[in-house]
mmCIF file of C-alpha atoms in Angstrom:
data_model
loop_
_atom_site.group_PDB
_atom_site.id
_atom_site.type_symbol
_atom_site.label_atom_id
_atom_site.label_comp_id
_atom_site.label_asym_id
_atom_site.label_seq_id
_atom_site.Cartn_x
_atom_site.Cartn_y
_atom_site.Cartn_z
ATOM 1 C CA UNK T 1082 -43.343 -18.559 12.657
ATOM 2 C CA UNK T 1083 -42.668 -14.795 12.534
ATOM 3 C CA UNK T 1084 -39.713 -15.170 14.913
ATOM 4 C CA UNK T 1085 -38.256 -17.894 12.695
ATOM 5 C CA UNK T 1086 -38.615 -15.678 9.645
ATOM 6 C CA UNK T 1087 -36.825 -12.808 11.416
ATOM 7 C CA UNK T 1088 -34.061 -15.134 12.620
ATOM 8 C CA UNK T 1089 -33.532 -16.294 9.061
ATOM 9 C CA UNK T 1090 -32.479 -12.839 7.885
ATOM 10 C CA UNK T 1091 -30.405 -11.831 10.907
ATOM 11 C CA UNK T 1092 -27.184 -13.507 9.711
ATOM 12 C CA UNK T 1093 -27.273 -11.508 6.502
ATOM 13 C CA UNK T 1094 -27.974 -8.315 8.407
ATOM 14 C CA UNK T 1095 -25.023 -8.950 10.726
ATOM 15 C CA UNK T 1096 -22.784 -8.774 7.654
ATOM 16 C CA UNK T 1097 -24.480 -5.779 6.042
ATOM 17 C CA UNK T 1098 -26.380 -3.696 8.622
ATOM 18 C CA UNK T 1099 -25.492 -4.284 12.252
ATOM 19 C CA UNK T 1100 -28.071 -1.833 13.643
ATOM 20 C CA UNK T 1101 -30.919 -3.557 11.751
ATOM 21 C CA UNK T 1102 -29.626 -6.967 12.854
ATOM 22 C CA UNK T 1103 -29.735 -5.768 16.472
ATOM 23 C CA UNK T 1104 -33.330 -4.558 16.171
ATOM 24 C CA UNK T 1105 -34.464 -7.693 14.357
ATOM 25 C CA UNK T 1106 -32.908 -9.984 16.976
ATOM 26 C CA UNK T 1107 -34.493 -8.099 19.872
ATOM 27 C CA UNK T 1108 -37.892 -8.238 18.126
ATOM 28 C CA UNK T 1109 -37.576 -11.997 17.605
ATOM 29 C CA UNK T 1110 -36.511 -12.583 21.220
ATOM 30 C CA UNK T 1111 -39.663 -10.788 22.445
ATOM 31 C CA UNK T 1112 -41.697 -13.330 20.507
ATOM 32 C CA UNK T 1113 -39.644 -16.353 21.651
ATOM 33 C CA UNK T 1114 -37.748 -15.462 24.858
ATOM 34 C CA UNK T 1115 -34.915 -17.825 25.689
ATOM 35 C CA UNK T 1116 -34.466 -19.081 22.125
ATOM 36 C CA UNK T 1117 -30.853 -20.333 22.155
ATOM 37 C CA UNK T 1118 -30.223 -19.641 18.493
ATOM 38 C CA UNK T 1119 -31.407 -16.037 18.828
ATOM 39 C CA UNK T 1120 -29.377 -15.554 22.010
ATOM 40 C CA UNK T 1121 -26.282 -16.717 20.106
ATOM 41 C CA UNK T 1122 -27.052 -14.246 17.314
ATOM 42 C CA UNK T 1123 -27.360 -11.466 19.920
ATOM 43 C CA UNK T 1124 -23.999 -12.472 21.355
ATOM 44 C CA UNK T 1125 -22.518 -12.281 17.851
ATOM 45 C CA UNK T 1126 -23.955 -8.782 17.415
ATOM 46 C CA UNK T 1127 -22.560 -7.700 20.798
ATOM 47 C CA UNK T 1128 -19.110 -8.949 19.734
ATOM 48 C CA UNK T 1129 -19.377 -6.965 16.483
ATOM 49 C CA UNK T 1130 -20.286 -3.916 18.604
ATOM 50 C CA UNK T 1131 -17.192 -4.659 20.713
ATOM 51 C CA UNK T 1132 -19.317 -4.923 23.862
ATOM 52 C CA UNK T 1133 -17.139 -7.707 25.180
ATOM 53 C CA UNK T 1134 -17.985 -7.431 28.890
ATOM 54 C CA UNK T 1135 -21.697 -7.744 28.034
ATOM 55 C CA UNK T 1136 -20.968 -10.905 26.025
ATOM 56 C CA UNK T 1137 -19.204 -12.511 28.989
ATOM 57 C CA UNK T 1138 -22.058 -11.570 31.343
ATOM 58 C CA UNK T 1139 -24.654 -13.103 29.024
ATOM 59 C CA UNK T 1140 -22.595 -16.250 28.519
ATOM 60 C CA UNK T 1141 -22.668 -16.842 32.273
ATOM 61 C CA UNK T 1142 -26.440 -17.239 32.021
ATOM 62 C CA UNK T 1143 -26.394 -19.671 29.090
ATOM 63 C CA UNK T 1144 -27.470 -23.148 30.157
ATOM 64 C CA UNK T 1145 -25.566 -26.290 29.246
ATOM 65 C CA UNK T 1146 -22.357 -26.593 27.254
ATOM 66 C CA UNK T 1147 -21.449 -23.833 24.859
ATOM 67 C CA UNK T 1148 -21.644 -24.617 21.174
ATOM 68 C CA UNK T 1149 -18.433 -24.312 19.164
ATOM 69 C CA UNK T 1150 -19.571 -20.957 17.782
ATOM 70 C CA UNK T 1151 -20.395 -19.698 21.272
ATOM 71 C CA UNK T 1152 -16.919 -20.743 22.390
ATOM 72 C CA UNK T 1153 -15.507 -18.716 19.500
ATOM 73 C CA UNK T 1154 -17.567 -15.718 20.641
ATOM 74 C CA UNK T 1155 -16.313 -16.245 24.189
ATOM 75 C CA UNK T 1156 -12.742 -16.250 22.896
ATOM 76 C CA UNK T 1157 -13.391 -12.977 21.053
ATOM 77 C CA UNK T 1158 -14.841 -11.425 24.197
ATOM 78 C CA UNK T 1159 -12.013 -12.595 26.458
ATOM 79 C CA UNK T 1160 -9.490 -11.226 23.995
ATOM 80 C CA UNK T 1161 -11.437 -7.974 23.861
ATOM 81 C CA UNK T 1162 -11.256 -7.426 27.630
ATOM 82 C CA UNK T 1163 -7.547 -8.230 27.677
ATOM 83 C CA UNK T 1164 -7.724 -11.761 29.071
ATOM 84 C CA UNK T 1165 -5.493 -13.076 26.314
ATOM 85 C CA UNK T 1166 -4.303 -16.301 27.942
ATOM 86 C CA UNK T 1167 -7.884 -17.226 28.905
ATOM 87 C CA UNK T 1168 -9.007 -16.529 25.343
ATOM 88 C CA UNK T 1169 -6.346 -18.787 23.886
ATOM 89 C CA UNK T 1170 -7.191 -21.543 26.370
ATOM 90 C CA UNK T 1171 -10.728 -21.503 24.955
ATOM 91 C CA UNK T 1172 -9.524 -21.422 21.342
ATOM 92 C CA UNK T 1173 -7.025 -24.240 21.790
ATOM 93 C CA UNK T 1174 -9.784 -26.621 22.860
ATOM 94 C CA UNK T 1175 -11.582 -26.173 19.539
ATOM 95 C CA UNK T 1176 -11.211 -28.643 16.631
ATOM 96 C CA UNK T 1177 -8.595 -27.792 14.001
ATOM 97 C CA UNK T 1178 -11.251 -27.029 11.383
ATOM 98 C CA UNK T 1179 -12.715 -24.326 13.643
ATOM 99 C CA UNK T 1180 -9.320 -22.963 14.634
ATOM 100 C CA UNK T 1181 -8.463 -22.503 10.965
ATOM 101 C CA UNK T 1182 -11.620 -20.488 10.261
ATOM 102 C CA UNK T 1183 -10.898 -16.779 9.647
ATOM 103 C CA UNK T 1184 -12.637 -15.426 12.738
ATOM 104 C CA UNK T 1185 -10.667 -17.757 14.988
ATOM 105 C CA UNK T 1186 -7.375 -17.569 13.115
ATOM 106 C CA UNK T 1187 -7.315 -13.812 13.654
ATOM 107 C CA UNK T 1188 -7.154 -14.384 17.426
ATOM 108 C CA UNK T 1189 -4.318 -16.811 17.055
ATOM 109 C CA UNK T 1190 -2.431 -14.362 14.858
ATOM 110 C CA UNK T 1191 -2.848 -11.579 17.422
ATOM 111 C CA UNK T 1192 -1.795 -13.907 20.224
ATOM 112 C CA UNK T 1193 1.287 -14.984 18.254
ATOM 113 C CA UNK T 1194 2.242 -11.328 17.779
ATOM 114 C CA UNK T 1195 2.068 -10.797 21.539
ATOM 115 C CA UNK T 1196 4.387 -13.793 21.937
ATOM 116 C CA UNK T 1197 6.604 -12.559 19.058
ATOM 117 C CA UNK T 1198 6.067 -15.675 16.975
ATOM 118 C CA UNK T 1199 6.161 -14.178 13.450
ATOM 119 C CA UNK T 1200 5.779 -17.408 11.464
ATOM 120 C CA UNK T 1201 2.724 -18.445 13.491
ATOM 121 C CA UNK T 1202 1.293 -14.941 13.227
ATOM 122 C CA UNK T 1203 1.803 -14.919 9.473
ATOM 123 C CA UNK T 1204 0.260 -18.323 8.922
ATOM 124 C CA UNK T 1205 -2.869 -17.397 10.875
ATOM 125 C CA UNK T 1206 -3.086 -13.952 9.296
ATOM 126 C CA UNK T 1207 -3.362 -15.601 5.866
ATOM 127 C CA UNK T 1208 -6.224 -17.784 7.133
ATOM 128 C CA UNK T 1209 -7.965 -14.799 8.707
ATOM 129 C CA UNK T 1210 -7.635 -12.686 5.547
ATOM 130 C CA UNK T 1211 -10.200 -14.886 3.785
ATOM 131 C CA UNK T 1212 -13.057 -13.098 5.589
ATOM 132 C CA UNK T 1213 -14.167 -9.499 5.071
ATOM 133 C CA UNK T 1214 -15.055 -9.338 8.773
ATOM 134 C CA UNK T 1215 -11.455 -9.874 9.896
ATOM 135 C CA UNK T 1216 -9.441 -8.391 7.023
ATOM 136 C CA UNK T 1217 -8.918 -4.994 8.683
ATOM 137 C CA UNK T 1218 -7.585 -6.640 11.830
ATOM 138 C CA UNK T 1219 -5.259 -8.661 9.606
ATOM 139 C CA UNK T 1220 -4.029 -5.538 7.807
ATOM 140 C CA UNK T 1221 -3.306 -3.889 11.151
ATOM 141 C CA UNK T 1222 -0.740 -6.693 11.635
ATOM 142 C CA UNK T 1223 1.200 -5.775 8.481
ATOM 143 C CA UNK T 1224 3.614 -3.471 10.321
ATOM 144 C CA UNK T 1225 4.616 -6.254 12.688
ATOM 145 C CA UNK T 1226 4.843 -8.836 9.903
ATOM 146 C CA UNK T 1227 6.943 -6.468 7.771
ATOM 147 C CA UNK T 1228 9.276 -5.804 10.710
ATOM 148 C CA UNK T 1229 9.821 -9.581 10.923
ATOM 149 C CA UNK T 1230 10.185 -9.898 7.120
ATOM 150 C CA UNK T 1231 7.082 -12.065 6.748
ATOM 151 C CA UNK T 1232 6.606 -10.697 3.234
ATOM 152 C CA UNK T 1233 5.016 -13.810 1.787
ATOM 153 C CA UNK T 1234 2.364 -13.792 4.493
ATOM 154 C CA UNK T 1235 1.510 -10.157 3.758
ATOM 155 C CA UNK T 1236 1.368 -10.875 0.022
ATOM 156 C CA UNK T 1237 -0.858 -13.916 0.649
ATOM 157 C CA UNK T 1238 -3.322 -11.748 2.609
ATOM 158 C CA UNK T 1239 -4.704 -10.280 -0.602
ATOM 159 C CA UNK T 1240 -8.389 -9.359 -0.445
ATOM 160 C CA UNK T 1241 -10.794 -7.493 -2.737
ATOM 161 C CA UNK T 1242 -12.011 -5.472 0.256
ATOM 162 C CA UNK T 1243 -10.861 -1.840 -0.244
ATOM 163 C CA UNK T 1244 -8.081 -0.647 2.018
ATOM 164 C CA UNK T 1245 -9.091 1.738 4.791
ATOM 165 C CA UNK T 1246 -5.562 2.776 5.696
ATOM 166 C CA UNK T 1247 -3.031 3.905 3.095
ATOM 167 C CA UNK T 1248 0.048 2.418 4.858
ATOM 168 C CA UNK T 1249 -1.553 -1.032 4.670
ATOM 169 C CA UNK T 1250 -1.887 -0.730 0.887
ATOM 170 C CA UNK T 1251 1.715 0.432 0.597
ATOM 171 C CA UNK T 1252 2.983 -2.541 2.620
ATOM 172 C CA UNK T 1253 0.912 -4.944 0.517
ATOM 173 C CA UNK T 1254 2.456 -3.511 -2.651
ATOM 174 C CA UNK T 1255 5.950 -3.779 -1.167
ATOM 175 C CA UNK T 1256 5.338 -7.383 -0.074
ATOM 176 C CA UNK T 1257 4.338 -8.382 -3.595
ATOM 177 C CA UNK T 1258 7.448 -6.684 -4.974
ATOM 178 C CA UNK T 1259 9.546 -8.625 -2.464
ATOM 179 C CA UNK T 1260 7.937 -11.875 -3.629
ATOM 180 C CA UNK T 1261 8.379 -10.847 -7.292
ATOM 181 C CA UNK T 1262 4.619 -10.921 -7.856
ATOM 182 C CA UNK T 1263 4.503 -7.964 -10.212
ATOM 183 C CA UNK T 1264 0.979 -8.601 -11.463
ATOM 184 C CA UNK T 1265 -0.416 -8.597 -7.917
ATOM 185 C CA UNK T 1266 1.657 -5.549 -6.959
ATOM 186 C CA UNK T 1267 0.303 -3.773 -10.021
ATOM 187 C CA UNK T 1268 -3.311 -4.606 -9.213
ATOM 188 C CA UNK T 1269 -3.006 -3.315 -5.651
ATOM 189 C CA UNK T 1270 -1.170 -0.230 -6.902
ATOM 190 C CA UNK T 1271 -4.005 0.541 -9.331
ATOM 191 C CA UNK T 1272 -6.518 0.216 -6.501
ATOM 192 C CA UNK T 1273 -4.424 2.496 -4.318
ATOM 193 C CA UNK T 1274 -4.174 5.100 -7.097
ATOM 194 C CA UNK T 1275 -7.964 5.036 -7.447
ATOM 195 C CA UNK T 1276 -8.425 5.558 -3.695
ATOM 196 C CA UNK T 1277 -5.591 8.045 -3.175
ATOM 197 C CA UNK T 1278 -5.046 9.722 -6.577
ATOM 198 C CA UNK T 1279 -2.760 12.463 -5.258
ATOM 199 C CA UNK T 1280 -0.783 10.478 -2.650
ATOM 200 C CA UNK T 1281 2.926 11.222 -3.267
ATOM 201 C CA UNK T 1282 4.064 8.128 -1.353
ATOM 202 C CA UNK T 1283 2.910 6.021 -4.311
ATOM 203 C CA UNK T 1284 5.674 7.468 -6.503
ATOM 204 C CA UNK T 1285 8.244 4.933 -5.295
ATOM 205 C CA UNK T 1286 5.944 2.030 -6.173
ATOM 206 C CA UNK T 1287 5.166 3.539 -9.571
ATOM 207 C CA UNK T 1288 8.883 3.894 -10.231
ATOM 208 C CA UNK T 1289 9.463 0.271 -9.195
ATOM 209 C CA UNK T 1290 6.714 -0.956 -11.522
ATOM 210 C CA UNK T 1291 8.131 1.079 -14.398
ATOM 211 C CA UNK T 1292 11.765 0.097 -13.876
ATOM 212 C CA UNK T 1293 10.874 -3.596 -13.473
ATOM 213 C CA UNK T 1294 9.500 -3.698 -16.990
ATOM 214 C CA UNK T 1295 5.932 -2.544 -16.469
ATOM 215 C CA UNK T 1296 6.104 -0.698 -19.777
ATOM 216 C CA UNK T 1297 4.586 2.455 -21.188
ATOM 217 C CA UNK T 1298 1.299 2.414 -19.222
ATOM 218 C CA UNK T 1299 3.158 2.514 -15.908
ATOM 219 C CA UNK T 1300 5.583 5.122 -17.174
ATOM 220 C CA UNK T 1301 2.652 7.343 -18.149
ATOM 221 C CA UNK T 1302 1.095 6.831 -14.721
ATOM 222 C CA UNK T 1303 4.410 7.730 -13.089
ATOM 223 C CA UNK T 1304 4.734 10.884 -15.189
ATOM 224 C CA UNK T 1305 1.184 11.971 -14.369
ATOM 225 C CA UNK T 1306 1.609 11.260 -10.659
ATOM 226 C CA UNK T 1307 4.886 13.176 -10.552
ATOM 227 C CA UNK T 1308 3.155 16.219 -12.007
ATOM 228 C CA UNK T 1309 0.253 15.944 -9.565
ATOM 229 C CA UNK T 1310 2.597 15.470 -6.601
ATOM 230 C CA UNK T 1311 5.130 18.137 -7.589
ATOM 231 C CA UNK T 1312 3.717 20.944 -5.387
ATOM 232 C CA UNK T 1313 3.818 18.832 -2.210
ATOM 233 C CA UNK T 1314 7.161 17.048 -2.583
ATOM 234 C CA UNK T 1315 9.807 18.152 -0.095
ATOM 235 C CA UNK T 1316 13.436 18.764 -1.027
ATOM 236 C CA UNK T 1317 14.607 15.254 -0.124
ATOM 237 C CA UNK T 1318 11.952 13.597 -2.243
ATOM 238 C CA UNK T 1319 12.592 15.946 -5.155
ATOM 239 C CA UNK T 1320 16.296 15.086 -5.030
ATOM 240 C CA UNK T 1321 15.493 11.371 -4.873
ATOM 241 C CA UNK T 1322 13.139 11.496 -7.852
ATOM 242 C CA UNK T 1323 15.605 13.521 -9.910
ATOM 243 C CA UNK T 1324 17.929 10.526 -9.646
ATOM 244 C CA UNK T 1325 15.087 8.085 -10.325
ATOM 245 C CA UNK T 1326 14.146 9.989 -13.492
ATOM 246 C CA UNK T 1327 17.675 9.976 -14.887
ATOM 247 C CA UNK T 1328 17.992 6.262 -14.153
ATOM 248 C CA UNK T 1329 14.719 5.754 -15.985
ATOM 249 C CA UNK T 1330 16.317 7.689 -18.895
ATOM 250 C CA UNK T 1331 13.662 10.379 -18.688
ATOM 251 C CA UNK T 1332 15.709 13.584 -18.372
ATOM 252 C CA UNK T 1333 12.603 15.662 -19.081
ATOM 253 C CA UNK T 1334 11.064 14.457 -15.806
ATOM 254 C CA UNK T 1335 14.358 15.106 -14.025
ATOM 255 C CA UNK T 1336 14.399 18.669 -15.410
ATOM 256 C CA UNK T 1337 10.884 19.290 -14.098
ATOM 257 C CA UNK T 1338 11.891 18.123 -10.614
ATOM 258 C CA UNK T 1339 15.185 20.022 -10.805
ATOM 259 C CA UNK T 1340 13.360 23.277 -11.630
ATOM 260 C CA UNK T 1341 10.992 22.773 -8.702
ATOM 261 C CA UNK T 1342 13.843 22.114 -6.279
ATOM 262 C CA UNK T 1343 15.642 25.201 -7.592
ATOM 263 C CA UNK T 1344 12.536 27.293 -6.892
ATOM 264 C CA UNK T 1345 12.392 25.982 -3.322
ATOM 265 C CA UNK T 1346 16.105 26.417 -2.582
ATOM 266 C CA UNK T 1347 18.508 27.557 -5.303
ATOM 267 C CA UNK T 1348 21.456 26.613 -3.077
ATOM 268 C CA UNK T 1349 20.356 23.069 -2.312
ATOM 269 C CA UNK T 1350 23.494 20.905 -2.778
ATOM 270 C CA UNK T 1351 21.376 18.214 -4.466
ATOM 271 C CA UNK T 1352 21.189 20.468 -7.529
ATOM 272 C CA UNK T 1353 24.957 20.600 -7.958
ATOM 273 C CA UNK T 1354 25.245 16.902 -7.127
ATOM 274 C CA UNK T 1355 22.735 16.044 -9.862
ATOM 275 C CA UNK T 1356 24.791 18.083 -12.345
ATOM 276 C CA UNK T 1357 27.912 16.114 -11.387
ATOM 277 C CA UNK T 1358 26.240 12.707 -11.433
ATOM 278 C CA UNK T 1359 24.047 13.073 -14.480
ATOM 279 C CA UNK T 1360 25.727 15.746 -16.598
ATOM 280 C CA UNK T 1361 26.909 13.227 -19.215
ATOM 281 C CA UNK T 1362 23.346 11.940 -19.687
ATOM 282 C CA UNK T 1363 21.539 15.277 -19.316
ATOM 283 C CA UNK T 1364 20.077 14.905 -22.809
ATOM 284 C CA UNK T 1365 19.962 11.111 -23.129
ATOM 285 C CA UNK T 1366 16.516 9.668 -23.841
ATOM 286 C CA UNK T 1367 15.148 6.271 -24.671
ATOM 287 C CA UNK T 1368 14.217 6.346 -28.336
ATOM 288 C CA UNK T 1369 10.912 4.719 -27.562
ATOM 289 C CA UNK T 1370 9.966 7.575 -25.191
ATOM 290 C CA UNK T 1371 10.539 10.073 -28.028
ATOM 291 C CA UNK T 1372 8.426 8.109 -30.485
ATOM 292 C CA UNK T 1373 11.485 6.964 -32.450
ATOM 293 C CA UNK T 1374 11.683 3.498 -33.959
ATOM 294 C CA UNK T 1375 13.883 1.091 -32.022
ATOM 295 C CA UNK T 1376 14.154 -2.683 -31.951
ATOM 296 C CA UNK T 1377 14.809 -2.583 -28.216
ATOM 297 C CA UNK T 1378 12.693 -0.370 -25.940
ATOM 298 C CA UNK T 1379 15.820 0.275 -23.882
ATOM 299 C CA UNK T 1380 17.772 1.716 -26.821
ATOM 300 C CA UNK T 1381 18.887 5.294 -26.073
ATOM 301 C CA UNK T 1382 19.947 8.366 -28.002
ATOM 302 C CA UNK T 1383 21.940 11.416 -26.918
ATOM 303 C CA UNK T 1384 19.945 14.445 -28.070
ATOM 304 C CA UNK T 1385 22.600 16.998 -27.088
ATOM 305 C CA UNK T 1386 23.405 17.983 -30.694
ATOM 306 C CA UNK T 1387 19.716 18.360 -31.515
ATOM 307 C CA UNK T 1388 19.145 20.551 -28.474
ATOM 308 C CA UNK T 1389 22.107 22.743 -29.373
ATOM 309 C CA UNK T 1390 20.366 23.530 -32.660
ATOM 310 C CA UNK T 1391 16.788 23.891 -31.486
ATOM 311 C CA UNK T 1392 16.701 24.714 -27.785
ATOM 312 C CA UNK T 1393 15.570 28.304 -28.413
ATOM 313 C CA UNK T 1394 12.932 27.473 -31.013
ATOM 314 C CA UNK T 1395 9.235 27.861 -30.087
ATOM 315 C CA UNK T 1396 8.716 24.137 -30.710
ATOM 316 C CA UNK T 1397 11.357 23.057 -28.194
ATOM 317 C CA UNK T 1398 10.405 25.698 -25.637
ATOM 318 C CA UNK T 1399 6.812 24.551 -25.812
ATOM 319 C CA UNK T 1400 7.648 20.845 -25.620
ATOM 320 C CA UNK T 1401 10.427 20.819 -23.033
ATOM 321 C CA UNK T 1402 10.006 24.021 -21.039
ATOM 322 C CA UNK T 1403 13.179 25.463 -19.624
ATOM 323 C CA UNK T 1404 16.067 23.006 -19.620
ATOM 324 C CA UNK T 1405 17.994 23.676 -16.391
ATOM 325 C CA UNK T 1406 21.742 24.359 -16.695
ATOM 326 C CA UNK T 1407 21.301 24.264 -20.476
ATOM 327 C CA UNK T 1408 24.211 26.543 -21.278
ATOM 328 C CA UNK T 1409 26.681 24.480 -19.268
ATOM 329 C CA UNK T 1410 25.296 21.099 -20.301
ATOM 330 C CA UNK T 1411 25.374 21.968 -24.003
ATOM 331 C CA UNK T 1412 29.025 23.074 -23.822
ATOM 332 C CA UNK T 1413 31.856 21.059 -25.267
ATOM 333 C CA UNK T 1414 33.878 20.529 -22.077
ATOM 334 C CA UNK T 1415 31.888 18.289 -19.736
ATOM 335 C CA UNK T 1416 34.973 17.807 -17.581
ATOM 336 C CA UNK T 1417 34.943 21.524 -16.747
ATOM 337 C CA UNK T 1418 31.214 21.401 -16.040
ATOM 338 C CA UNK T 1419 31.719 18.458 -13.688
ATOM 339 C CA UNK T 1420 34.529 20.241 -11.839
ATOM 340 C CA UNK T 1421 32.483 23.425 -11.532
ATOM 341 C CA UNK T 1422 29.535 21.698 -9.880
ATOM 342 C CA UNK T 1423 31.706 19.390 -7.843
ATOM 343 C CA UNK T 1424 33.314 22.469 -6.288
ATOM 344 C CA UNK T 1425 29.820 23.751 -5.460
ATOM 345 C CA UNK T 1426 28.979 20.441 -3.778
ATOM 346 C CA UNK T 1427 32.060 20.728 -1.587
#
């Protein structure tokens, strides 16, 4: 009776506490040696411990035909020791319902990757993603699936299990963008921001969410993340995000990035190039971003005249900081300004 009670809790322990599951199974087997159900549970624990050779040795001593679950465990073990074709031979003999279970589908996905069968890999990855026990192995396939443009499969592998690896989260966000699933992309992005609050590689996704109509909340997140990331951005990224900010019609963010790039390298050609490209819109804001009334959130206003009047006032200095190239950009001859900085680019 005690052995049966212990066996009843082992399955739960396998999911939550592998070490306790191991001890409980060994204790139960001392009470009822040779119990087939307990032996199968021990095999499952050995697989979870990645002791694949031990699983195969124990299976040799099992009497009679293997149950379907034991065949699955054998497939795991064969795959684990590198006997891929033997593993798939075992898996292919299983009924379709078993083959479509997450812990079996993950094998088939990995096998399909070895054979460079992206559609098969993607289909099985989606099945495998339904289980928390196989989700990390599924996410490790994202690089391959992305390289074969299996974006829908990656997007369909959504799981509430937190990401362990940042690149996997980034690929999941990108896949949802590719499939135009903005709500899902946004949810994963929020989770990634919570896990990696100062990760600069999230800036591109934040920009995408904002530019695709995510609205003020995403724009505020982008602004905050830019400020947090500013000290660690390299020159190339700073130059990229200067352009992003102007295209978002947020010159104030562009100025912040411009100043930082100028501190790093005053002669960086990206500075002059930005002046050439964005000089005409150096002071153009969206009215909504300035708190002005506008029927359309995309409606803009050129604040050049206002800055000419107030740029040196305490209010403007406090609000905007130093506006880079202010003297040139507030002049009346933008054609001369463009030519000046174009010459510097060349």
